[in-house]
PDB file of C-alpha atoms in Angstrom:
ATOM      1  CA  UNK S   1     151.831  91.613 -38.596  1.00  0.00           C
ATOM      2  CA  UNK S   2     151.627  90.243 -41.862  1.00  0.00           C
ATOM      3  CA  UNK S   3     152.746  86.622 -40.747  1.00  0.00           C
ATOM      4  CA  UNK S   4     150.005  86.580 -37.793  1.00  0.00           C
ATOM      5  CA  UNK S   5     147.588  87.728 -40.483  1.00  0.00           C
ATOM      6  CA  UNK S   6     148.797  84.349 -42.814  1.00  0.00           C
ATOM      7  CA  UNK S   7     148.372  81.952 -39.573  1.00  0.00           C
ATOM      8  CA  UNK S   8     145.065  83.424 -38.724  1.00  0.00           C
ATOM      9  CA  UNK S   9     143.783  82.906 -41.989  1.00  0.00           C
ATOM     10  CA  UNK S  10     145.332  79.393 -42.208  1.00  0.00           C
ATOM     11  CA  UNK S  11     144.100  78.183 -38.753  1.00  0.00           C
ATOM     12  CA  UNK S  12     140.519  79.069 -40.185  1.00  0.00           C
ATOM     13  CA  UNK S  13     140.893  77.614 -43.421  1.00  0.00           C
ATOM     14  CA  UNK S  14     142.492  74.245 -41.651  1.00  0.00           C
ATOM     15  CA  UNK S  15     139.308  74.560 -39.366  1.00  0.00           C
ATOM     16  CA  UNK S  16     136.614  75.542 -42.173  1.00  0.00           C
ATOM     17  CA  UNK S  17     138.492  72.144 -44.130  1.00  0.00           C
ATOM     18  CA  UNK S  18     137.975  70.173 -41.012  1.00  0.00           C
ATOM     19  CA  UNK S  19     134.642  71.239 -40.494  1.00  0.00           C
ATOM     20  CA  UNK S  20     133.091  70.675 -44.377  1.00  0.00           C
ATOM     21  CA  UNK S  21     134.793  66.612 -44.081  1.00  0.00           C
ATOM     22  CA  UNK S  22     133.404  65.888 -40.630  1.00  0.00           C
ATOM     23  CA  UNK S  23     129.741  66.764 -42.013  1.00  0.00           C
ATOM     24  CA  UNK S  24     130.968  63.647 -44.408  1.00  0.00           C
ATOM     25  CA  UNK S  25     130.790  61.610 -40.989  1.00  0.00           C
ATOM     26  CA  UNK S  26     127.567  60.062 -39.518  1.00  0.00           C
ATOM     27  CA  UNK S  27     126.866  61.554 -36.316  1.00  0.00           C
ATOM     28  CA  UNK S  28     125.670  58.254 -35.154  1.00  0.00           C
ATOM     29  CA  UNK S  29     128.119  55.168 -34.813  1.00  0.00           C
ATOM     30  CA  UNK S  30     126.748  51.347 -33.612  1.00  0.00           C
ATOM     31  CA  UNK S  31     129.889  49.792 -32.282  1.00  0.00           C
ATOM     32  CA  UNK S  32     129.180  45.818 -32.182  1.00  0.00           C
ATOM     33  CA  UNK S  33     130.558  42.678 -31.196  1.00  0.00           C
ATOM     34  CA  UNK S  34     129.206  39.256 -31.782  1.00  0.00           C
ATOM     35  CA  UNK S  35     129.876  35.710 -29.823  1.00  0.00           C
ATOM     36  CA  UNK S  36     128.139  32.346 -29.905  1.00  0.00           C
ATOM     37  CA  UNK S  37     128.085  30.877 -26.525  1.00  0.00           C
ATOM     38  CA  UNK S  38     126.940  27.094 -25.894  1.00  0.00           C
ATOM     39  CA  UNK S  39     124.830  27.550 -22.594  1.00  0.00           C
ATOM     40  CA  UNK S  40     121.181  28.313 -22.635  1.00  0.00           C
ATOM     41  CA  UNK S  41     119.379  31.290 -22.913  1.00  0.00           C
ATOM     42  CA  UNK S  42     118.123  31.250 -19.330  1.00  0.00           C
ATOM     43  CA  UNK S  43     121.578  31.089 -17.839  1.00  0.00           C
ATOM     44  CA  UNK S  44     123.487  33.675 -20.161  1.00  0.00           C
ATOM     45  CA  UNK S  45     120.548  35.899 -19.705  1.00  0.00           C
ATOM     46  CA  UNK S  46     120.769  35.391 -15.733  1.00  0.00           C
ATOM     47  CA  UNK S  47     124.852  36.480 -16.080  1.00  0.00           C
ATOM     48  CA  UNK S  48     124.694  39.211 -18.474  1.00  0.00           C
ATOM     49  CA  UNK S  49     121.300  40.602 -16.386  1.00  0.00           C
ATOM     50  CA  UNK S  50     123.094  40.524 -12.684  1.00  0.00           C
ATOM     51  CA  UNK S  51     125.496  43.346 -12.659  1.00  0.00           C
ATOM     52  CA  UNK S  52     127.269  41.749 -10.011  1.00  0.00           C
ATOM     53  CA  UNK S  53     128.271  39.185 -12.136  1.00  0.00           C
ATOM     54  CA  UNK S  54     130.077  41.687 -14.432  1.00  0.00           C
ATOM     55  CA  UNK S  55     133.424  41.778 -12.491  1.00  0.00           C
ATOM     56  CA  UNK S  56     134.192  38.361 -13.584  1.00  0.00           C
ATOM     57  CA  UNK S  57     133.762  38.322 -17.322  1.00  0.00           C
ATOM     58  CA  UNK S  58     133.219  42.521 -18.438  1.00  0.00           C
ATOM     59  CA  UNK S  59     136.793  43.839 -19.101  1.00  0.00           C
ATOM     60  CA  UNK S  60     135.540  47.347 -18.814  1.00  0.00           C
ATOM     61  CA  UNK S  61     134.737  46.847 -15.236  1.00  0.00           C
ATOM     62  CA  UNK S  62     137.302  44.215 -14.452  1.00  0.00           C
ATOM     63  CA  UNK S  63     140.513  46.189 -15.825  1.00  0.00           C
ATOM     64  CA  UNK S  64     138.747  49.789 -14.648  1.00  0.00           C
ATOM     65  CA  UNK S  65     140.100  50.917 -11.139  1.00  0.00           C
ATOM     66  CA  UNK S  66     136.490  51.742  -9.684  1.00  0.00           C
ATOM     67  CA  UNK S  67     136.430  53.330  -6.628  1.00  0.00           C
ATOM     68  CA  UNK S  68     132.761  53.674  -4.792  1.00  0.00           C
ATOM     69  CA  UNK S  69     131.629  50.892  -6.501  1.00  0.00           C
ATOM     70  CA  UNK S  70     128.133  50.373  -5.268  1.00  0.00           C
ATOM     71  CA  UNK S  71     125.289  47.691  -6.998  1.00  0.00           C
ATOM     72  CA  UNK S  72     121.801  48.552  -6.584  1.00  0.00           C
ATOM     73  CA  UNK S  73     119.056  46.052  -4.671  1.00  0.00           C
ATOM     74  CA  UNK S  74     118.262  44.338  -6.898  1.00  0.00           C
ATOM     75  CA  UNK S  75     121.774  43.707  -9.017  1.00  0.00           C
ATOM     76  CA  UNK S  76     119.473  42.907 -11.844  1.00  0.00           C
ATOM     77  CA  UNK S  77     116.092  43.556 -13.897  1.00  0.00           C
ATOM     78  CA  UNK S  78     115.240  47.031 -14.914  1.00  0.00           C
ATOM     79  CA  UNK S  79     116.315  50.040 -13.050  1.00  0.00           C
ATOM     80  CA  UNK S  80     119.605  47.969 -11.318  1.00  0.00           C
ATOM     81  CA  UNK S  81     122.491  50.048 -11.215  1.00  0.00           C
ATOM     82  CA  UNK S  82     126.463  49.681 -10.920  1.00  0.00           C
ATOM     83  CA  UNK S  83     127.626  53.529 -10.077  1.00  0.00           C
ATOM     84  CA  UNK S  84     131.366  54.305  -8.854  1.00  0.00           C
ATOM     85  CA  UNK S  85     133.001  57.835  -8.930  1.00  0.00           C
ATOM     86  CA  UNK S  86     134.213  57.091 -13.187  1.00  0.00           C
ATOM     87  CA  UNK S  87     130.105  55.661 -14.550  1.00  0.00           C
ATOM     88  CA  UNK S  88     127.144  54.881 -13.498  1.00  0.00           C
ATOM     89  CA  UNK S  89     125.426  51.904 -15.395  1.00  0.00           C
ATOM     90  CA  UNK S  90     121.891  51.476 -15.634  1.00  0.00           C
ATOM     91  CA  UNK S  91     119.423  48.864 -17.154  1.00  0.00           C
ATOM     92  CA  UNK S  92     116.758  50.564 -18.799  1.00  0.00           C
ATOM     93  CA  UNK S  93     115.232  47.432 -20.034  1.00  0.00           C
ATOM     94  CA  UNK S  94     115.590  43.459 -19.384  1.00  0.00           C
ATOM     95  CA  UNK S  95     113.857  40.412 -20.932  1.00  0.00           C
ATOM     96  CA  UNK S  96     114.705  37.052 -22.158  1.00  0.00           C
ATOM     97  CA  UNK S  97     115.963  38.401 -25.212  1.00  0.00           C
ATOM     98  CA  UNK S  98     118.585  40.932 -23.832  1.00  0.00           C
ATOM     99  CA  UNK S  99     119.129  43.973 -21.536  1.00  0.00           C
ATOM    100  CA  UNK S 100     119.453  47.869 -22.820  1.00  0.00           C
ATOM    101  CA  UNK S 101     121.666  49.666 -21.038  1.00  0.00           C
ATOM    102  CA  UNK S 102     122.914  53.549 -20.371  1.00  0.00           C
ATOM    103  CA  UNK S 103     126.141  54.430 -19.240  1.00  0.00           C
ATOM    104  CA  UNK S 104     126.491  57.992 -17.642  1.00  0.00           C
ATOM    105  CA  UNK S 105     130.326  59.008 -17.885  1.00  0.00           C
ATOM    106  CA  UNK S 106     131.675  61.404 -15.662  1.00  0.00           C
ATOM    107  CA  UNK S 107     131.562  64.411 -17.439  1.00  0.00           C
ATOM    108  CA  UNK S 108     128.479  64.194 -18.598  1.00  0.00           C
ATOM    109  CA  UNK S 109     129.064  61.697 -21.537  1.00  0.00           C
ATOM    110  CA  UNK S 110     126.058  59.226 -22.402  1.00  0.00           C
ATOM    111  CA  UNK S 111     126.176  55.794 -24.055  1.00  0.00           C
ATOM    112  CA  UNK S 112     123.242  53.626 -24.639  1.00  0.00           C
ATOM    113  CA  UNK S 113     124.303  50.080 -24.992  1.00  0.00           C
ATOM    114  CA  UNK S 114     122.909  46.655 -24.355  1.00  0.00           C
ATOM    115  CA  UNK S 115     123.062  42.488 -25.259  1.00  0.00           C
ATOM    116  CA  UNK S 116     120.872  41.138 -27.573  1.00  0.00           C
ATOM    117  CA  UNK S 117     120.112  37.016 -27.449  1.00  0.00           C
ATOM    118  CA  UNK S 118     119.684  35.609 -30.046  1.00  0.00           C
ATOM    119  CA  UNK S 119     119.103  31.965 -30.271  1.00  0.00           C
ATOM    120  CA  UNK S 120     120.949  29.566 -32.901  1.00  0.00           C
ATOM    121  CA  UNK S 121     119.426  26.144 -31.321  1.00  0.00           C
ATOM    122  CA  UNK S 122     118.098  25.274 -28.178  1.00  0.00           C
ATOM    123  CA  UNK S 123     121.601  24.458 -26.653  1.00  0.00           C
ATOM    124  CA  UNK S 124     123.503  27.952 -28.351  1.00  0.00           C
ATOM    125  CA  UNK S 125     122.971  31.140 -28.080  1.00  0.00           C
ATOM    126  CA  UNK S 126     124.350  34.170 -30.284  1.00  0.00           C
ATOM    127  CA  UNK S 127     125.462  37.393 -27.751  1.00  0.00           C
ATOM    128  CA  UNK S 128     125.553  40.596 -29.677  1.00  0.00           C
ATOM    129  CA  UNK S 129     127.008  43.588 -27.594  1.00  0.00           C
ATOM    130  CA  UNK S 130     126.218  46.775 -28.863  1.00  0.00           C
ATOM    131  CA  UNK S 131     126.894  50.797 -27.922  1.00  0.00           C
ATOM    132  CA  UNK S 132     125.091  53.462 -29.914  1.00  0.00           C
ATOM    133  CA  UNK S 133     127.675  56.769 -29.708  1.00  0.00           C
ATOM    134  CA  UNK S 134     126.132  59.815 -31.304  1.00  0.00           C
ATOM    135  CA  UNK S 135     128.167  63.009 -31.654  1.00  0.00           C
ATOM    136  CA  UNK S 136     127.896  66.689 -32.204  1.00  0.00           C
ATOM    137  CA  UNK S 137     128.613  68.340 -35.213  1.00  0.00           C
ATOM    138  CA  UNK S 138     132.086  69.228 -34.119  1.00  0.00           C
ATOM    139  CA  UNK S 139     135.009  68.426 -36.553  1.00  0.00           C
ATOM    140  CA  UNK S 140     136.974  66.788 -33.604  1.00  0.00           C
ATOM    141  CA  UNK S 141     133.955  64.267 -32.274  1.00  0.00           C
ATOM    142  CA  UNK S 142     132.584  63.471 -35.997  1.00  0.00           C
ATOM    143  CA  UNK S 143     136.568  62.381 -36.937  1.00  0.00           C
ATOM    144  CA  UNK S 144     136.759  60.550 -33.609  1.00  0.00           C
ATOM    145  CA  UNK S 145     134.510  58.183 -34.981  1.00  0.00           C
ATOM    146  CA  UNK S 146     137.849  56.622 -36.647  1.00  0.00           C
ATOM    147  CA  UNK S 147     138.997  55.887 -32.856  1.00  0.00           C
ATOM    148  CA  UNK S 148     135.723  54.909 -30.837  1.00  0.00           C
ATOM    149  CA  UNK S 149     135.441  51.090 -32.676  1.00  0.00           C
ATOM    150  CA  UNK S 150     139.247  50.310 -32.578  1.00  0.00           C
ATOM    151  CA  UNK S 151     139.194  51.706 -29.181  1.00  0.00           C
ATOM    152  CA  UNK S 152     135.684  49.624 -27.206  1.00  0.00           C
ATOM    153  CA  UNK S 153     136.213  46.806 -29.777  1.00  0.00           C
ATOM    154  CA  UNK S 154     138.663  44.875 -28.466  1.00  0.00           C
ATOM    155  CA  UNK S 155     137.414  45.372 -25.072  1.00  0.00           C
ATOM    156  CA  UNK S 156     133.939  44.389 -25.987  1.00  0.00           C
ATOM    157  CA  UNK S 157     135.801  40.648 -27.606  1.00  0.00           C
ATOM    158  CA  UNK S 158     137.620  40.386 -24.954  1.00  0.00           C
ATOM    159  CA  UNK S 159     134.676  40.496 -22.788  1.00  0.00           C
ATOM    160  CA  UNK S 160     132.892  38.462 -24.392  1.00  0.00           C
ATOM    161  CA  UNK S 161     135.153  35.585 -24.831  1.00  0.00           C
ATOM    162  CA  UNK S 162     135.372  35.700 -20.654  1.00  0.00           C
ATOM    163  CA  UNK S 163     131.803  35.563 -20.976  1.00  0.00           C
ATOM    164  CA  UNK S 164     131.454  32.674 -22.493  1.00  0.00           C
ATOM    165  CA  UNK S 165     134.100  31.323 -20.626  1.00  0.00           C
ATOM    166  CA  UNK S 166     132.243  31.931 -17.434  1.00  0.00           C
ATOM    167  CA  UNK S 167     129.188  30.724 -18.320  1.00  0.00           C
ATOM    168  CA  UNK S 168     130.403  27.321 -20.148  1.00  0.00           C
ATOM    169  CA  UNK S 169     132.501  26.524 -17.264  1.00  0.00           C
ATOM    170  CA  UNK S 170     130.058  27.569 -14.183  1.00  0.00           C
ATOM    171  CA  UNK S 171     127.510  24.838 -15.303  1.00  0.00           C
TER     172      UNK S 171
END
């Protein structure tokens, strides 16, 4: 009896510990990625804004088995979707300067997300990829933040180097 007491007690204090350095953690994280891309704006903005395009340059789409995969009509502009039985990805805004985007995860998840263009000369372009991530005040999402920029990071670079990849070369 006396040892389940002592484990009792030190599962809450580990938890209580846990708990007080997680509120030490933002609950918002901005995970970003940034690529200069020689193309102009029109055509980058006409790749990243068609959906359909995504399967050749977006390694989250490209590498994910997605099965359903379905594209709205239109593929691009506000309100186009890409939904499959893993996400459903929505643009909830589109312009000349970038699309904002929200990606429903099965499960119930939410991540907005989008491209900003931002111009360096008539003849570059700078492509910033962003996802906002907030979390609950839970010790085990607030100490995930640790994970969630080594973990979309390198997708998001490789992603965009096939970007610019695909547009330089489909000129």
């Amino acid at each position: 009896m006396r040892f389940v007491k002592f484990f009792v007690l030190a599962i809450l204090t580990l938890f209580l510990m846990l708990t007080g350095l997680s509120l030490l953690f933002p609950s918002h994280l901005r995970v970003s990625r940034v690529i200069n891309i020689a193309a102009p704006r029109a055509r980058v903005a006409a790749v990243i804004g068609d959906l359909r395009t995504w399967d050749e340059w977006n390694m989250f789409i490209h590498n994910t088995p997605l099965t359903n995969k379905r594209f709205s009509t239109p593929s691009k502009g506000k309100g186009a979707t890409l939904s499959s039985d893993q996400w459903t990805i929505r643009e909830t805004a589109a312009d000349t300067d970038g699309i904002a985007l929200q990606w429903d995860l099965k499960g119930g998840k939410k991540y907005l997300g989008g491209f900003d263009l931002l111009s360096v000369n008539p003849d570059s372009l700078t492509v910033q990829w962003w996802f906002n991530l907030d979390f609950r005040w839970y010790p085990w999402e607030k100490l995930g933040v640790f994970v969630y920029d080594r973990k979309l990071g390198p997708v998001m670079e490789e992603s965009l180097d096939s970007l610019k990849q695909f547009v330089e070369n489909s000129r």
